[in-house]
Amino acid sequence: MKLSRSDAEDFLIREAALLDSWKLLEWADLFTEDGEYLVPATDDPEGKAGKSLFLIYDDRHRLGERAKRLLKPTAHAESPHSRTRHMISNVVTGEAADGTIPVTCNFVVFRSRMEVTNIYPGHAEYRLVRNGDGLRIRSKKAVLDVDALRPHGKISIIL
């Protein structure tokens, strides 16, 4: 079973729209119960889960908690919320294996907060599954294409 590029692109654009409008709980609901959200360290972008240090390594429960926490006014790194714009391109779909559909894309996230704009370029590796509700994310690995987080210093948004 192959997913068309346009269907995958539509799904990723919908995900980006949820993130840009700060609908983080709805974003978390895009993930399966065994879903995960990963951001490897910038000095080891090909790092393996469980063997390498990751900037973010969230299972479904933790990514849901991350979404709730970022929406609270006590989340000082994101209160007030940043203005973000997620740009998605070069979407490629692969052949399904083990019930998952591999999808890759390039991304650039622009984050503007307190008169500073940061740019996060990278590529994402998804494993999507189909269910009765459409597509869901089993895994999203967002790999930053920078060699350091400077001048950003941190990632307080969802890529």
JSON list of C-alpha atoms in Angstrom, two decimals, residues 15-140:
[
{"chain": "A", "resi": 15, "resn": "GLU", "atom": "CA", "xyz": [-0.02, 19.17, 11.02]},
{"chain": "A", "resi": 16, "resn": "ALA", "atom": "CA", "xyz": [1.92, 22.41, 10.34]},
{"chain": "A", "resi": 17, "resn": "ALA", "atom": "CA", "xyz": [-1.29, 24.46, 10.55]},
{"chain": "A", "resi": 18, "resn": "LEU", "atom": "CA", "xyz": [-2.11, 22.95, 13.96]},
{"chain": "A", "resi": 19, "resn": "LEU", "atom": "CA", "xyz": [1.36, 23.83, 15.24]},
{"chain": "A", "resi": 20, "resn": "ASP", "atom": "CA", "xyz": [1.30, 27.38, 13.85]},
{"chain": "A", "resi": 21, "resn": "SER", "atom": "CA", "xyz": [-2.11, 28.05, 15.41]},
{"chain": "A", "resi": 22, "resn": "TRP", "atom": "CA", "xyz": [-0.97, 26.58, 18.76]},
{"chain": "A", "resi": 23, "resn": "LYS", "atom": "CA", "xyz": [-3.54, 23.77, 18.65]},
{"chain": "A", "resi": 24, "resn": "LEU", "atom": "CA", "xyz": [-1.05, 21.53, 20.38]},
{"chain": "A", "resi": 25, "resn": "LEU", "atom": "CA", "xyz": [-3.54, 19.12, 21.95]},
{"chain": "A", "resi": 26, "resn": "GLU", "atom": "CA", "xyz": [-5.04, 18.47, 18.51]},
{"chain": "A", "resi": 27, "resn": "TRP", "atom": "CA", "xyz": [-1.47, 18.01, 17.22]},
{"chain": "A", "resi": 28, "resn": "ALA", "atom": "CA", "xyz": [-0.80, 15.41, 19.92]},
{"chain": "A", "resi": 29, "resn": "ASP", "atom": "CA", "xyz": [-3.98, 13.61, 18.89]},
{"chain": "A", "resi": 30, "resn": "LEU", "atom": "CA", "xyz": [-2.45, 13.01, 15.44]},
{"chain": "A", "resi": 31, "resn": "PHE", "atom": "CA", "xyz": [-0.16, 10.42, 17.08]},
{"chain": "A", "resi": 32, "resn": "THR", "atom": "CA", "xyz": [-0.97, 6.78, 17.69]},
{"chain": "A", "resi": 33, "resn": "GLU", "atom": "CA", "xyz": [-1.00, 5.45, 21.26]},
{"chain": "A", "resi": 34, "resn": "ASP", "atom": "CA", "xyz": [2.50, 4.07, 20.66]},
{"chain": "A", "resi": 35, "resn": "GLY", "atom": "CA", "xyz": [3.59, 7.22, 18.83]},
{"chain": "A", "resi": 36, "resn": "GLU", "atom": "CA", "xyz": [6.85, 9.07, 19.42]},
{"chain": "A", "resi": 37, "resn": "TYR", "atom": "CA", "xyz": [8.35, 12.48, 18.67]},
{"chain": "A", "resi": 38, "resn": "LEU", "atom": "CA", "xyz": [12.14, 12.66, 18.36]},
{"chain": "A", "resi": 39, "resn": "VAL", "atom": "CA", "xyz": [14.68, 15.43, 17.82]},
{"chain": "A", "resi": 40, "resn": "PRO", "atom": "CA", "xyz": [18.27, 14.11, 17.74]},
{"chain": "A", "resi": 41, "resn": "ALA", "atom": "CA", "xyz": [21.18, 16.18, 19.01]},
{"chain": "A", "resi": 42, "resn": "THR", "atom": "CA", "xyz": [22.66, 18.53, 16.42]},
{"chain": "A", "resi": 43, "resn": "ASP", "atom": "CA", "xyz": [26.09, 16.88, 16.72]},
{"chain": "A", "resi": 44, "resn": "ASP", "atom": "CA", "xyz": [24.66, 13.37, 16.08]},
{"chain": "A", "resi": 45, "resn": "PRO", "atom": "CA", "xyz": [21.76, 13.78, 13.63]},
{"chain": "A", "resi": 46, "resn": "GLU", "atom": "CA", "xyz": [21.82, 10.09, 12.69]},
{"chain": "A", "resi": 47, "resn": "GLY", "atom": "CA", "xyz": [21.77, 9.01, 16.34]},
{"chain": "A", "resi": 48, "resn": "LYS", "atom": "CA", "xyz": [19.86, 5.88, 17.22]},
{"chain": "A", "resi": 49, "resn": "ALA", "atom": "CA", "xyz": [17.07, 5.89, 19.76]},
{"chain": "A", "resi": 50, "resn": "GLY", "atom": "CA", "xyz": [18.20, 4.33, 23.02]},
{"chain": "A", "resi": 51, "resn": "LYS", "atom": "CA", "xyz": [21.88, 4.66, 22.11]},
{"chain": "A", "resi": 52, "resn": "SER", "atom": "CA", "xyz": [22.37, 8.39, 21.51]},
{"chain": "A", "resi": 53, "resn": "LEU", "atom": "CA", "xyz": [21.52, 11.62, 23.24]},
{"chain": "A", "resi": 54, "resn": "PHE", "atom": "CA", "xyz": [18.38, 13.30, 21.90]},
{"chain": "A", "resi": 55, "resn": "LEU", "atom": "CA", "xyz": [17.20, 16.87, 22.42]},
{"chain": "A", "resi": 56, "resn": "ILE", "atom": "CA", "xyz": [13.65, 15.50, 22.56]},
{"chain": "A", "resi": 57, "resn": "TYR", "atom": "CA", "xyz": [12.63, 11.87, 22.91]},
{"chain": "A", "resi": 58, "resn": "ASP", "atom": "CA", "xyz": [8.93, 11.77, 23.76]},
{"chain": "A", "resi": 59, "resn": "ASP", "atom": "CA", "xyz": [6.61, 8.81, 23.78]},
{"chain": "A", "resi": 60, "resn": "ARG", "atom": "CA", "xyz": [2.88, 9.48, 23.26]},
{"chain": "A", "resi": 61, "resn": "HIS", "atom": "CA", "xyz": [2.27, 10.31, 26.93]},
{"chain": "A", "resi": 62, "resn": "ARG", "atom": "CA", "xyz": [5.22, 12.71, 27.17]},
{"chain": "A", "resi": 63, "resn": "LEU", "atom": "CA", "xyz": [4.40, 14.52, 23.93]},
{"chain": "A", "resi": 64, "resn": "GLY", "atom": "CA", "xyz": [0.84, 15.04, 25.20]},
{"chain": "A", "resi": 65, "resn": "GLU", "atom": "CA", "xyz": [2.25, 16.45, 28.44]},
{"chain": "A", "resi": 66, "resn": "ARG", "atom": "CA", "xyz": [4.64, 18.67, 26.46]},
{"chain": "A", "resi": 67, "resn": "ALA", "atom": "CA", "xyz": [1.66, 20.06, 24.52]},
{"chain": "A", "resi": 68, "resn": "LYS", "atom": "CA", "xyz": [-0.28, 20.80, 27.73]},
{"chain": "A", "resi": 69, "resn": "ARG", "atom": "CA", "xyz": [2.74, 22.38, 29.41]},
{"chain": "A", "resi": 70, "resn": "LEU", "atom": "CA", "xyz": [3.48, 24.69, 26.47]},
{"chain": "A", "resi": 71, "resn": "LEU", "atom": "CA", "xyz": [-0.09, 25.98, 26.55]},
{"chain": "A", "resi": 72, "resn": "LYS", "atom": "CA", "xyz": [0.11, 27.06, 30.19]},
{"chain": "A", "resi": 73, "resn": "PRO", "atom": "CA", "xyz": [0.91, 30.69, 31.06]},
{"chain": "A", "resi": 74, "resn": "THR", "atom": "CA", "xyz": [3.60, 29.36, 33.44]},
{"chain": "A", "resi": 75, "resn": "ALA", "atom": "CA", "xyz": [5.61, 28.06, 30.44]},
{"chain": "A", "resi": 76, "resn": "HIS", "atom": "CA", "xyz": [7.90, 31.09, 30.51]},
{"chain": "A", "resi": 77, "resn": "ALA", "atom": "CA", "xyz": [9.85, 30.09, 27.40]},
{"chain": "A", "resi": 78, "resn": "GLU", "atom": "CA", "xyz": [6.61, 30.31, 25.41]},
{"chain": "A", "resi": 79, "resn": "SER", "atom": "CA", "xyz": [4.46, 32.81, 27.28]},
{"chain": "A", "resi": 80, "resn": "PRO", "atom": "CA", "xyz": [3.47, 34.76, 25.33]},
{"chain": "A", "resi": 81, "resn": "HIS", "atom": "CA", "xyz": [3.50, 32.19, 22.55]},
{"chain": "A", "resi": 82, "resn": "SER", "atom": "CA", "xyz": [5.98, 32.53, 19.74]},
{"chain": "A", "resi": 83, "resn": "ARG", "atom": "CA", "xyz": [4.71, 33.23, 16.29]},
{"chain": "A", "resi": 84, "resn": "THR", "atom": "CA", "xyz": [5.73, 30.29, 14.15]},
{"chain": "A", "resi": 85, "resn": "ARG", "atom": "CA", "xyz": [5.49, 29.39, 10.51]},
{"chain": "A", "resi": 86, "resn": "HIS", "atom": "CA", "xyz": [6.22, 25.80, 9.47]},
{"chain": "A", "resi": 87, "resn": "MET", "atom": "CA", "xyz": [7.17, 25.40, 5.80]},
{"chain": "A", "resi": 88, "resn": "ILE", "atom": "CA", "xyz": [7.07, 21.89, 4.33]},
{"chain": "A", "resi": 89, "resn": "SER", "atom": "CA", "xyz": [8.64, 20.81, 1.01]},
{"chain": "A", "resi": 90, "resn": "ASN", "atom": "CA", "xyz": [10.13, 17.92, -0.94]},
{"chain": "A", "resi": 91, "resn": "VAL", "atom": "CA", "xyz": [7.63, 15.37, 0.40]},
{"chain": "A", "resi": 92, "resn": "VAL", "atom": "CA", "xyz": [8.51, 11.79, -0.55]},
{"chain": "A", "resi": 93, "resn": "THR", "atom": "CA", "xyz": [6.52, 8.67, 0.29]},
{"chain": "A", "resi": 94, "resn": "GLY", "atom": "CA", "xyz": [7.79, 5.12, 0.42]},
{"chain": "A", "resi": 95, "resn": "GLU", "atom": "CA", "xyz": [6.31, 1.65, 0.30]},
{"chain": "A", "resi": 96, "resn": "ALA", "atom": "CA", "xyz": [4.49, 0.52, 3.41]},
{"chain": "A", "resi": 97, "resn": "ALA", "atom": "CA", "xyz": [6.22, -2.05, 5.59]},
{"chain": "A", "resi": 98, "resn": "ASP", "atom": "CA", "xyz": [5.13, -3.51, 8.92]},
{"chain": "A", "resi": 99, "resn": "GLY", "atom": "CA", "xyz": [1.91, -1.49, 8.73]},
{"chain": "A", "resi": 100, "resn": "THR", "atom": "CA", "xyz": [3.70, 1.87, 8.52]},
{"chain": "A", "resi": 101, "resn": "ILE", "atom": "CA", "xyz": [4.18, 4.21, 5.59]},
{"chain": "A", "resi": 102, "resn": "PRO", "atom": "CA", "xyz": [7.51, 6.06, 5.47]},
{"chain": "A", "resi": 103, "resn": "VAL", "atom": "CA", "xyz": [7.29, 9.73, 4.54]},
{"chain": "A", "resi": 104, "resn": "THR", "atom": "CA", "xyz": [10.14, 12.24, 4.46]},
{"chain": "A", "resi": 105, "resn": "CYS", "atom": "CA", "xyz": [10.14, 15.98, 3.91]},
{"chain": "A", "resi": 106, "resn": "ASN", "atom": "CA", "xyz": [12.25, 19.07, 4.33]},
{"chain": "A", "resi": 107, "resn": "PHE", "atom": "CA", "xyz": [11.11, 21.79, 6.71]},
{"chain": "A", "resi": 108, "resn": "VAL", "atom": "CA", "xyz": [11.95, 25.29, 7.83]},
{"chain": "A", "resi": 109, "resn": "VAL", "atom": "CA", "xyz": [10.36, 26.68, 10.96]},
{"chain": "A", "resi": 110, "resn": "PHE", "atom": "CA", "xyz": [10.45, 30.41, 11.52]},
{"chain": "A", "resi": 111, "resn": "ARG", "atom": "CA", "xyz": [9.99, 31.41, 15.16]},
{"chain": "A", "resi": 112, "resn": "SER", "atom": "CA", "xyz": [9.46, 35.03, 16.15]},
{"chain": "A", "resi": 113, "resn": "ARG", "atom": "CA", "xyz": [9.28, 36.08, 19.78]},
{"chain": "A", "resi": 114, "resn": "MET", "atom": "CA", "xyz": [10.24, 39.23, 21.66]},
{"chain": "A", "resi": 115, "resn": "GLU", "atom": "CA", "xyz": [11.58, 40.96, 18.54]},
{"chain": "A", "resi": 116, "resn": "VAL", "atom": "CA", "xyz": [13.90, 38.06, 17.65]},
{"chain": "A", "resi": 117, "resn": "THR", "atom": "CA", "xyz": [13.38, 35.67, 14.76]},
{"chain": "A", "resi": 118, "resn": "ASN", "atom": "CA", "xyz": [15.05, 32.27, 14.74]},
{"chain": "A", "resi": 119, "resn": "ILE", "atom": "CA", "xyz": [15.16, 29.86, 11.81]},
{"chain": "A", "resi": 120, "resn": "TYR", "atom": "CA", "xyz": [15.18, 26.09, 12.25]},
{"chain": "A", "resi": 121, "resn": "PRO", "atom": "CA", "xyz": [15.94, 24.24, 8.97]},
{"chain": "A", "resi": 122, "resn": "GLY", "atom": "CA", "xyz": [15.84, 20.48, 8.80]},
{"chain": "A", "resi": 123, "resn": "HIS", "atom": "CA", "xyz": [14.24, 17.35, 7.49]},
{"chain": "A", "resi": 124, "resn": "ALA", "atom": "CA", "xyz": [11.67, 15.04, 9.04]},
{"chain": "A", "resi": 125, "resn": "GLU", "atom": "CA", "xyz": [11.24, 11.29, 8.88]},
{"chain": "A", "resi": 126, "resn": "TYR", "atom": "CA", "xyz": [7.71, 10.08, 9.56]},
{"chain": "A", "resi": 127, "resn": "ARG", "atom": "CA", "xyz": [6.19, 6.65, 9.95]},
{"chain": "A", "resi": 128, "resn": "LEU", "atom": "CA", "xyz": [2.47, 7.03, 9.29]},
{"chain": "A", "resi": 129, "resn": "VAL", "atom": "CA", "xyz": [-0.34, 4.51, 9.73]},
{"chain": "A", "resi": 130, "resn": "ARG", "atom": "CA", "xyz": [-3.85, 4.41, 8.33]},
{"chain": "A", "resi": 131, "resn": "ASN", "atom": "CA", "xyz": [-6.79, 3.79, 10.61]},
{"chain": "A", "resi": 132, "resn": "GLY", "atom": "CA", "xyz": [-10.54, 4.43, 10.47]},
{"chain": "A", "resi": 133, "resn": "ASP", "atom": "CA", "xyz": [-9.96, 8.14, 11.09]},
{"chain": "A", "resi": 134, "resn": "GLY", "atom": "CA", "xyz": [-7.39, 8.54, 8.30]},
{"chain": "A", "resi": 135, "resn": "LEU", "atom": "CA", "xyz": [-3.66, 8.98, 8.80]},
{"chain": "A", "resi": 136, "resn": "ARG", "atom": "CA", "xyz": [-1.91, 9.02, 12.17]},
{"chain": "A", "resi": 137, "resn": "ILE", "atom": "CA", "xyz": [1.73, 9.48, 13.16]},
{"chain": "A", "resi": 138, "resn": "ARG", "atom": "CA", "xyz": [3.51, 6.51, 14.70]},
{"chain": "A", "resi": 139, "resn": "SER", "atom": "CA", "xyz": [6.86, 8.31, 14.65]},
{"chain": "A", "resi": 140, "resn": "LYS", "atom": "CA", "xyz": [8.15, 11.76, 13.79]}
]
